[in-house]
Short mmCIF file of C-alpha atoms and ligand atoms in Angstrom, two decimals:
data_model
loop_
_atom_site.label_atom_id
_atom_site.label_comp_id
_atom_site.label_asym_id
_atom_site.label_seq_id
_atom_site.Cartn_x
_atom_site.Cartn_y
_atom_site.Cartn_z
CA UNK W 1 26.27 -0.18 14.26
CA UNK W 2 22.80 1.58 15.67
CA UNK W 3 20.27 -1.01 17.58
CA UNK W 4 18.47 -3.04 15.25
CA UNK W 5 15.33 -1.06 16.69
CA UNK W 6 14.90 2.71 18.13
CA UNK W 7 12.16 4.90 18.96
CA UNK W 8 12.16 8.88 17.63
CA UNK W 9 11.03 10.54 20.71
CA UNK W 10 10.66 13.60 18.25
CA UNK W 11 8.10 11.78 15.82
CA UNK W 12 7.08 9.02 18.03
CA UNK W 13 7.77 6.75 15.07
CA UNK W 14 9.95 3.35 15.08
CA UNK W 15 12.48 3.17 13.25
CA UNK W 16 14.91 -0.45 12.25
CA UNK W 17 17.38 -1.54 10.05
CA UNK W 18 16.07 -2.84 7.09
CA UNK W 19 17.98 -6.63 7.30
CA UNK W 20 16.41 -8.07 3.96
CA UNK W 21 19.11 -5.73 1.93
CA UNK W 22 21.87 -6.40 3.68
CA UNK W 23 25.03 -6.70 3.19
CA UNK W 24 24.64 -5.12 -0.16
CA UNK W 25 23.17 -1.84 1.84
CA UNK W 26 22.84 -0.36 5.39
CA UNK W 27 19.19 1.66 5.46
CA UNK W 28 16.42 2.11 7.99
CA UNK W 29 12.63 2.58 7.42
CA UNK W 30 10.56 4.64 9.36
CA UNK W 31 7.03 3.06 10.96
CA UNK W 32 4.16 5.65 12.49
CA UNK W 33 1.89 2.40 11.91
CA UNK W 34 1.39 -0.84 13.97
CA UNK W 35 0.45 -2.90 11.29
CA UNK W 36 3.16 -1.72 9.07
CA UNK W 37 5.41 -3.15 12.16
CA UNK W 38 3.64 -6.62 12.09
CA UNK W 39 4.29 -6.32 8.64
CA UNK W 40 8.14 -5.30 9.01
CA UNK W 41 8.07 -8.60 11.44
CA UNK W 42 5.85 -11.13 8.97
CA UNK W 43 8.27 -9.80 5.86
CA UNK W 44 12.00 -10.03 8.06
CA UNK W 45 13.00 -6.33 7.87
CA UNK W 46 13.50 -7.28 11.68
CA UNK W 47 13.84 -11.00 12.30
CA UNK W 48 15.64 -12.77 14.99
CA UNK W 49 13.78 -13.53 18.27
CA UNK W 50 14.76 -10.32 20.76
CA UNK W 51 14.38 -8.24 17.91
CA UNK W 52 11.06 -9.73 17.16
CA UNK W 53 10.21 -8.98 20.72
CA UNK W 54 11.29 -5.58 21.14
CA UNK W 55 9.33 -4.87 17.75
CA UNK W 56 5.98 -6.19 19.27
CA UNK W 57 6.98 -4.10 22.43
CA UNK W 58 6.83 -0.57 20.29
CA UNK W 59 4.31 -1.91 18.03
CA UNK W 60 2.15 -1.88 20.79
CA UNK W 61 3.41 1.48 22.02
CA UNK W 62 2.91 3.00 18.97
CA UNK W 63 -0.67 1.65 18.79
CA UNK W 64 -1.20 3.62 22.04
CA UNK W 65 -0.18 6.65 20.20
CA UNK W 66 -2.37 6.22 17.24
CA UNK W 67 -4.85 5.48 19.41
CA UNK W 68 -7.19 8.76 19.62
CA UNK W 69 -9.39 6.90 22.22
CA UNK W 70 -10.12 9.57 25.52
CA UNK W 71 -10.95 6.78 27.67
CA UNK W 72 -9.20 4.17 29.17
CA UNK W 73 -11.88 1.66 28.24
CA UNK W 74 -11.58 2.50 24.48
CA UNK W 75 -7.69 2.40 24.58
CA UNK W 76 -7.55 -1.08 25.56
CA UNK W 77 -9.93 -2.37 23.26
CA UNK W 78 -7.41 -0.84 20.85
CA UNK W 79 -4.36 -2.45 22.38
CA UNK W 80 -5.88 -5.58 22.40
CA UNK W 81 -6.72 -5.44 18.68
CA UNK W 82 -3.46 -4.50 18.35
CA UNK W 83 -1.54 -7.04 20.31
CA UNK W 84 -3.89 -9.64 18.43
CA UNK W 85 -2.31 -8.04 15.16
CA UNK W 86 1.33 -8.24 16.09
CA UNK W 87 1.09 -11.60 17.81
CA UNK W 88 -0.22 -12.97 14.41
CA UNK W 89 2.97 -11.68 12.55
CA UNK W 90 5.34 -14.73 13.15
CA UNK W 91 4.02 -17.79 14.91
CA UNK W 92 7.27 -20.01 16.47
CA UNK W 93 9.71 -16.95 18.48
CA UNK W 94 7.42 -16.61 21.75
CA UNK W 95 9.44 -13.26 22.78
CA UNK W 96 7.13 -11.81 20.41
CA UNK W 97 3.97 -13.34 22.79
CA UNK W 98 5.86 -12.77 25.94
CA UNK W 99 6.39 -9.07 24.85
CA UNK W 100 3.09 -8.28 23.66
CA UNK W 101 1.65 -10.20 27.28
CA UNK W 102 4.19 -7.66 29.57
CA UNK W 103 2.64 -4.76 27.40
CA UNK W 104 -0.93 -5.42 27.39
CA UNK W 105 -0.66 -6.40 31.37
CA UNK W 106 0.82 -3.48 31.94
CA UNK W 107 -2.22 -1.68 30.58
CA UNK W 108 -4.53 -3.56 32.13
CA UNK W 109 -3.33 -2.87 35.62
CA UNK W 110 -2.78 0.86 35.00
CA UNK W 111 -5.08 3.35 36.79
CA UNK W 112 -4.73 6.90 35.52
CA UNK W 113 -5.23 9.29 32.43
CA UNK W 114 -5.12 7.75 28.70
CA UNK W 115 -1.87 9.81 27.93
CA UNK W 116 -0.53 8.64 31.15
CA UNK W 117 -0.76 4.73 29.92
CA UNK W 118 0.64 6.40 26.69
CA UNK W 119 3.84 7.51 28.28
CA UNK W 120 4.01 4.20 30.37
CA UNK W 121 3.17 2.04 27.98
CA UNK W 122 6.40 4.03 25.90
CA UNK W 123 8.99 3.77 29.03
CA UNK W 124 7.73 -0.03 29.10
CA UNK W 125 8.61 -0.97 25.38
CA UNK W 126 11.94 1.24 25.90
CA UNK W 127 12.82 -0.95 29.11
CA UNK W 128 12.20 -4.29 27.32
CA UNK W 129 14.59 -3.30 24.54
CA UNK W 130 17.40 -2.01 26.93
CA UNK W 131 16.79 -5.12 29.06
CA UNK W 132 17.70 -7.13 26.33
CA UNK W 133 21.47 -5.71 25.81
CA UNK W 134 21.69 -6.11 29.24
CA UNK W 135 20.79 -9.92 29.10
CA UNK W 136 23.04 -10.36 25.99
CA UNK W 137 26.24 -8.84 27.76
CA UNK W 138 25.10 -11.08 30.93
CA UNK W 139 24.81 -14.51 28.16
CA UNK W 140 27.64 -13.86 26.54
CA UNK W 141 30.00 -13.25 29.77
CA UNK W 142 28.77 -16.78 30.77
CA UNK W 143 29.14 -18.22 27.41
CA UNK W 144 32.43 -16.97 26.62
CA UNK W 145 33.73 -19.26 29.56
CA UNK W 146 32.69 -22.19 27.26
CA UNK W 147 34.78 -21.12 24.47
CA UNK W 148 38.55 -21.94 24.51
CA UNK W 149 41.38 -20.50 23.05
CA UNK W 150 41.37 -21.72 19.49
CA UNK W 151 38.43 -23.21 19.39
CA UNK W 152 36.47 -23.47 15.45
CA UNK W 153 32.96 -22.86 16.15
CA UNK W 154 29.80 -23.94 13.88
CA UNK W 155 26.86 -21.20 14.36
CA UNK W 156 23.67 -21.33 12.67
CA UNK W 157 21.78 -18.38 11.25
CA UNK W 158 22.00 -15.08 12.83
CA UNK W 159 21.74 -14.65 16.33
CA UNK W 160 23.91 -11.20 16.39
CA UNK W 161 23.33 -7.50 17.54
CA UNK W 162 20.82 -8.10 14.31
CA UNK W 163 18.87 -10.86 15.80
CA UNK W 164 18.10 -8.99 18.85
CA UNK W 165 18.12 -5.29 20.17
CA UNK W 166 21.59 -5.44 20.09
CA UNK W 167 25.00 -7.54 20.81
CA UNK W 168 23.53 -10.91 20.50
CA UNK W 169 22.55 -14.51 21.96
CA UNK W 170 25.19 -16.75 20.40
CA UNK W 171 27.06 -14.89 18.50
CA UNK W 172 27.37 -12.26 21.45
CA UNK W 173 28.89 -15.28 23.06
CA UNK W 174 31.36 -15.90 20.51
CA UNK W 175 32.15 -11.51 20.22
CA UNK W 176 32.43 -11.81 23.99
CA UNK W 177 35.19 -14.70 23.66
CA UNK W 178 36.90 -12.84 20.74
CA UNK W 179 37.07 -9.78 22.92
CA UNK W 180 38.58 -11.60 25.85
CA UNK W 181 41.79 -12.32 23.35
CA UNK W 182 40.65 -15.95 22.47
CA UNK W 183 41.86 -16.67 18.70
CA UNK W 184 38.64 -18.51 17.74
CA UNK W 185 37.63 -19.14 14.22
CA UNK W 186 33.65 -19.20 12.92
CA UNK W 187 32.37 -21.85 10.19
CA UNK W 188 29.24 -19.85 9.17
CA UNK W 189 26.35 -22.25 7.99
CA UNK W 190 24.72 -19.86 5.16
CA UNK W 191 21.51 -20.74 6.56
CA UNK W 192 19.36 -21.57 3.52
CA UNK W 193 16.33 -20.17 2.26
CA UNK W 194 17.24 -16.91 3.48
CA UNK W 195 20.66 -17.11 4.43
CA UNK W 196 21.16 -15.05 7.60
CA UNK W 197 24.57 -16.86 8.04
CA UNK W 198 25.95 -15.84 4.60
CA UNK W 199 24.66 -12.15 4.57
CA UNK W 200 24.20 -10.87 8.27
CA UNK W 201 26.16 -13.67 10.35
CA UNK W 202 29.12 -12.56 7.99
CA UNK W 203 28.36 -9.03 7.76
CA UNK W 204 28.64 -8.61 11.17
CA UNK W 205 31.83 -10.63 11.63
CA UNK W 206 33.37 -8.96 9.24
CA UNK W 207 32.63 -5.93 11.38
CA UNK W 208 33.99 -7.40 14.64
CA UNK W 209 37.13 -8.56 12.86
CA UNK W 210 36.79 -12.36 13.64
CA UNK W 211 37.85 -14.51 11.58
CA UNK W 212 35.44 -16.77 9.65
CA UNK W 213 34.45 -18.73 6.53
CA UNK W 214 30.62 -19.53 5.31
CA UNK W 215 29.86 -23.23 4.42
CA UNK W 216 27.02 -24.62 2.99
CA UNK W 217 24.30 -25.72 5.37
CA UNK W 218 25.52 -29.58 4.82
CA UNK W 219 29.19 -29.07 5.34
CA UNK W 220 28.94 -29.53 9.37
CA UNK W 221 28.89 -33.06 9.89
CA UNK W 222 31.83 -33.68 7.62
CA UNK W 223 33.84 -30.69 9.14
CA UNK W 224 33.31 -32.73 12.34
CA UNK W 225 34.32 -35.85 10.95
CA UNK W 226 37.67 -34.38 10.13
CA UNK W 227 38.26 -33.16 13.44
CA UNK W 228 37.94 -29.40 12.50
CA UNK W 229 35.43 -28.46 14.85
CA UNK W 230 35.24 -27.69 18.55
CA UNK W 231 32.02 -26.23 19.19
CA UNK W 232 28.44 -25.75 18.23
CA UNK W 233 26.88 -22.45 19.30
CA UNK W 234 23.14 -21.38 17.99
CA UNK W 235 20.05 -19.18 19.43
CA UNK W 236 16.47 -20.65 20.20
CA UNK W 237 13.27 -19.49 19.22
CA UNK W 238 10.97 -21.08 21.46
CA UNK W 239 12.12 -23.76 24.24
CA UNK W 240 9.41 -26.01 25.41
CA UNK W 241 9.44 -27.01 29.21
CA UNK W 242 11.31 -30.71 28.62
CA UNK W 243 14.46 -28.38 27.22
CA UNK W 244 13.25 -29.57 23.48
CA UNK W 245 14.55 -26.26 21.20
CA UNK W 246 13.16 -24.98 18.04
CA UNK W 247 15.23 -23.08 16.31
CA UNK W 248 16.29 -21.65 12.75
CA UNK W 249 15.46 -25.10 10.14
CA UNK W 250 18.52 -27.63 9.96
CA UNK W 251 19.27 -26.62 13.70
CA UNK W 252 18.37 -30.20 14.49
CA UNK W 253 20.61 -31.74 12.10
CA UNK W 254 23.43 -29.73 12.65
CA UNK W 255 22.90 -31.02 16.47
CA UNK W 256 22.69 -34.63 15.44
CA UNK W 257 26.34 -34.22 13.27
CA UNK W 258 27.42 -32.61 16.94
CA UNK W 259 26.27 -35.66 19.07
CA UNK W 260 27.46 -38.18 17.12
CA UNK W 261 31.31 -36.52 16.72
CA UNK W 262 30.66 -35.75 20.57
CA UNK W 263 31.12 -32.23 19.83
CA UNK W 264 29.28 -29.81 22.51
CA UNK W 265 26.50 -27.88 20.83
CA UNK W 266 25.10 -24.64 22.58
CA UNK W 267 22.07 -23.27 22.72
CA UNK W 268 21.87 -19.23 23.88
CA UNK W 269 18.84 -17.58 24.66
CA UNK W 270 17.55 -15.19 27.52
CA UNK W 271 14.43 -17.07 29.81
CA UNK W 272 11.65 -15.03 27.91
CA UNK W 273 12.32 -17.78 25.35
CA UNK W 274 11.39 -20.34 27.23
CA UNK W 275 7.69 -21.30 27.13
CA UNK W 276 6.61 -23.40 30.25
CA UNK W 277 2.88 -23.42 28.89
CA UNK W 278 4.68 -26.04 26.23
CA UNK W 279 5.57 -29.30 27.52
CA UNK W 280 7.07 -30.71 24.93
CA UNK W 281 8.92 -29.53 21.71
CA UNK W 282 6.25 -30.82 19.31
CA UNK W 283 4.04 -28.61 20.63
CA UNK W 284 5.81 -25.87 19.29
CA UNK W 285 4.04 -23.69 16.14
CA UNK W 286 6.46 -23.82 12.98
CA UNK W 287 6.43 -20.97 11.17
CA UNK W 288 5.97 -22.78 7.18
CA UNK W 289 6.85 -19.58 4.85
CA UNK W 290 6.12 -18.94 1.40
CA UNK W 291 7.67 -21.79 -1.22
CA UNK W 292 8.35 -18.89 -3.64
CA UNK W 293 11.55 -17.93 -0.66
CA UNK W 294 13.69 -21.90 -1.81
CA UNK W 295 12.22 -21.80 -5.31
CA UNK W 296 13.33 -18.15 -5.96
CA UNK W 297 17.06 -19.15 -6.06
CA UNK W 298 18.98 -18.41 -8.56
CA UNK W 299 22.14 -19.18 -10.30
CA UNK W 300 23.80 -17.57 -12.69
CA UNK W 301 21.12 -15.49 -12.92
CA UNK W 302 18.64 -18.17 -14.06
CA UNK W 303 15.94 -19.97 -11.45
CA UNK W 304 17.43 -23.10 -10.44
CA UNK W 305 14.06 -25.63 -10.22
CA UNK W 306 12.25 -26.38 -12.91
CA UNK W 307 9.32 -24.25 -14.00
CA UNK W 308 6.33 -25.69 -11.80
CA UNK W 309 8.28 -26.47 -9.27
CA UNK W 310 6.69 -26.81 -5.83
CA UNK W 311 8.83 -26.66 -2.35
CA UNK W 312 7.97 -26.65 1.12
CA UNK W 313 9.78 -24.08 3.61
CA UNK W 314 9.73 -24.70 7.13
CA UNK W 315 11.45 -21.81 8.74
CA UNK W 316 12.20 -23.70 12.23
CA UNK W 317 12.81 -27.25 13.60
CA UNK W 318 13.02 -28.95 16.79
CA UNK W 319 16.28 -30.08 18.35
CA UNK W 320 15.21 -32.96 21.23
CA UNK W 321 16.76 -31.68 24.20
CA UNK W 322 19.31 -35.20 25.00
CA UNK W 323 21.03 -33.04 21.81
CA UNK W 324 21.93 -30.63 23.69
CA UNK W 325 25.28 -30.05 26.03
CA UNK W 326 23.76 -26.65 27.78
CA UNK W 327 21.97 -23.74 27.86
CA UNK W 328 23.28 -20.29 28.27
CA UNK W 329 21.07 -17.70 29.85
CA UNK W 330 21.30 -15.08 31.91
CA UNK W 331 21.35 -16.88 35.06
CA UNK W 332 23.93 -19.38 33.62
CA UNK W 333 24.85 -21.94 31.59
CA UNK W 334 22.31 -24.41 32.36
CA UNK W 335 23.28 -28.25 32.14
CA UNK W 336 20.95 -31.60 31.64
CA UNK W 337 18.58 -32.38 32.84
CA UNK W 338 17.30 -29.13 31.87
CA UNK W 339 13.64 -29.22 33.25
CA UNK W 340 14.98 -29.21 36.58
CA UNK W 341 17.80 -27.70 36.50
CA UNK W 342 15.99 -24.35 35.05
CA UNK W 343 13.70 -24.48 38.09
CA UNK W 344 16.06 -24.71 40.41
CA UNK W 345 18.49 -21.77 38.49
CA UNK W 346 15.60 -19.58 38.31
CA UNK W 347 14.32 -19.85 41.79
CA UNK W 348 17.57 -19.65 43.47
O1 MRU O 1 13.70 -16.52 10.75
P1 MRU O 1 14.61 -15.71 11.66
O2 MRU O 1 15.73 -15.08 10.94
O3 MRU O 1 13.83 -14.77 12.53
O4 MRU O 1 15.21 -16.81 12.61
C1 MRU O 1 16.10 -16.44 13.62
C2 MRU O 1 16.68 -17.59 14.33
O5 MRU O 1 16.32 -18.74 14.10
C3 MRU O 1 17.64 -17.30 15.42
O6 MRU O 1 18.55 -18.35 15.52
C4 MRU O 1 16.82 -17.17 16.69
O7 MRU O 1 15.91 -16.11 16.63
C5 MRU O 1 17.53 -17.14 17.95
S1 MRU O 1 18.87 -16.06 18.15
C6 MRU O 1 18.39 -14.50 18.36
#
């Protein structure tokens, strides 16, 4: 499979798999306009909170290309409107902030020609998205140590080479442990209203040969109950400072089911998901989508509520961080109490 998200050098366009289609069909679209890219983000042609990143990182690139402003001045009034645009797209994954931040600072402290900060600004989004299969590879070598052989793991949404630039935050973990030789087995949580588990979680299993079946989002705690389930691995979108994780919706549930069996659950995501400004999960923006995404569902090719139906879709919830066995980042897996222990891991 390509990255989720490349650059044409030849067209200076951006181009990403489209990830609303699949499975039923691999295609890519083509962008040559910033707002179309918030728009890719805001509509999920890219989702996943990397991939969100990286996306904001060549929005703003491209914007520099569009850009027919001959002085510096003028171009960074026009990568500011720009970086306002693309940070608007989705409110709860901060790699999209952090991303658009490292861009527009980067501008800001250039001295040199317009098509200088053009190039840079290029070479900048390119190194964010290569920096982030580097990161993967580095989560999921420390993850993988978690993972034993024949161990049945419960991961939630997608959080594969999809979710990010490539290879993945917790399901790179569980690719890396499959690669090692472990025989480990994946309950798939279909990941309701869009279900990223059924179609791209199993997609891309499917693709790395691991074994695997897709249960519906309430099956976990009952699973656990009956002593069928090791491990709980999932991604974060945003991590407040107290360790508190917002993730994909039902993310906190799934993580209550896990405490109370005392099964382990896992949380993988590189540090430019954690947001320090944020004391406290609570604080954290949740994205609340369109109802028309949980009342759109059919079956049997008929709509399943009632005409008149109303719904409410919160994309992300907060998982309190005593819920939580560890972190894996870059640096490490990263145990309770988190606050501290990140400082200390980070500084060292
Ligand atoms: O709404 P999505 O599909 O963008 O949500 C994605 C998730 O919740 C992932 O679990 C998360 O981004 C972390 S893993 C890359």
């Amino acid at each position: 499979m390509m990255r989720t998200i490349v650059w044409n050098d030849d067209q200076n366009t951006v181009e990403m798999i489209d990830q609303r289609i699949l499975p039923r069909e691999f295609k890519t679209l083509v962008y040559a306009d910033y707002c179309d890219v918030a728009d890719a983000i805001r509509t999920m042609v890219i989702r996943g909170a990397p991939a969100i990143g990286a996306a904001a990182a060549f929005g703003v690139a491209l914007a520099a290309h569009q850009s027919s402003a001959k002085s510096i001045e003028r171009l960074l009034t026009d990568l500011d409107s720009a970086g306002e645009v693309l940070n608007q797209s989705r409110p709860t994954a901060v790699n999209l902030s952090w991303a658009v931040r490292r861009m527009l600072d980067a501008a800001r402290d250039f001295k040199g020609s317009p098509d200088e900060l053009r190039a840079i600004l290029l070479k900048l989004a390119k190194e964010i998205a290569d920096e982030d299969v580097e990161i993967n590879k580095r989560m999921a070598a420390y993850g993988a140590e978690l993972i034993e052989d024949g161990d049945h793991i419960i991961h939630h949404c997608n959080t594969g080479a999809l979710a990010t630039v490539d290879w993945g935050t917790a399901l790179g973990v569980i690719r890396m442990a499959h690669e090692q030789g472990k025989r480990i087995h994946v309950f798939v949580d279909e990941t309701r209203p869009r279900l990223q588990g059924a179609r791209l979680t199993a997609w891309e299993l499917e693709q790395y040969g691991i074994p695997y079946d897709i249960i519906t989002d309430s099956s976990s705690g009952y699973l656990m109950r009956r002593g069928l389930v090791q491990k709980v691995f999932f991604g974060a979108d945003r991590v407040a400072a107290n360790g508190d994780v917002a993730n994909k919706i039902g993310t906190y549930m799934l993580a209550l089911a896990a405490y109370d069996n005392g099964i382990p659950a896992y949380s993988v995501f590189p540090v430019s998901t954690v947001d320090l400004n944020l004391a406290r999960g609570d604080l954290i923006p949740i994205e609340e989508r369109d109802q028309a995404e949980v009342l759109e569902l059919t079956l049997m090719g008929e709509p399943v509520a009632p005409e008149g139906a109303t719904a409410r879709n919160f994309a992300f919830d907060v998982t309190p961080n005593r819920l939580i066995s560890g972190w894996v980042t870059e640096y490490g897996v990263i145990y309770p109490p988190f606050q501290t222990n990140f400082q200390s891991e980070i500084n060292e």
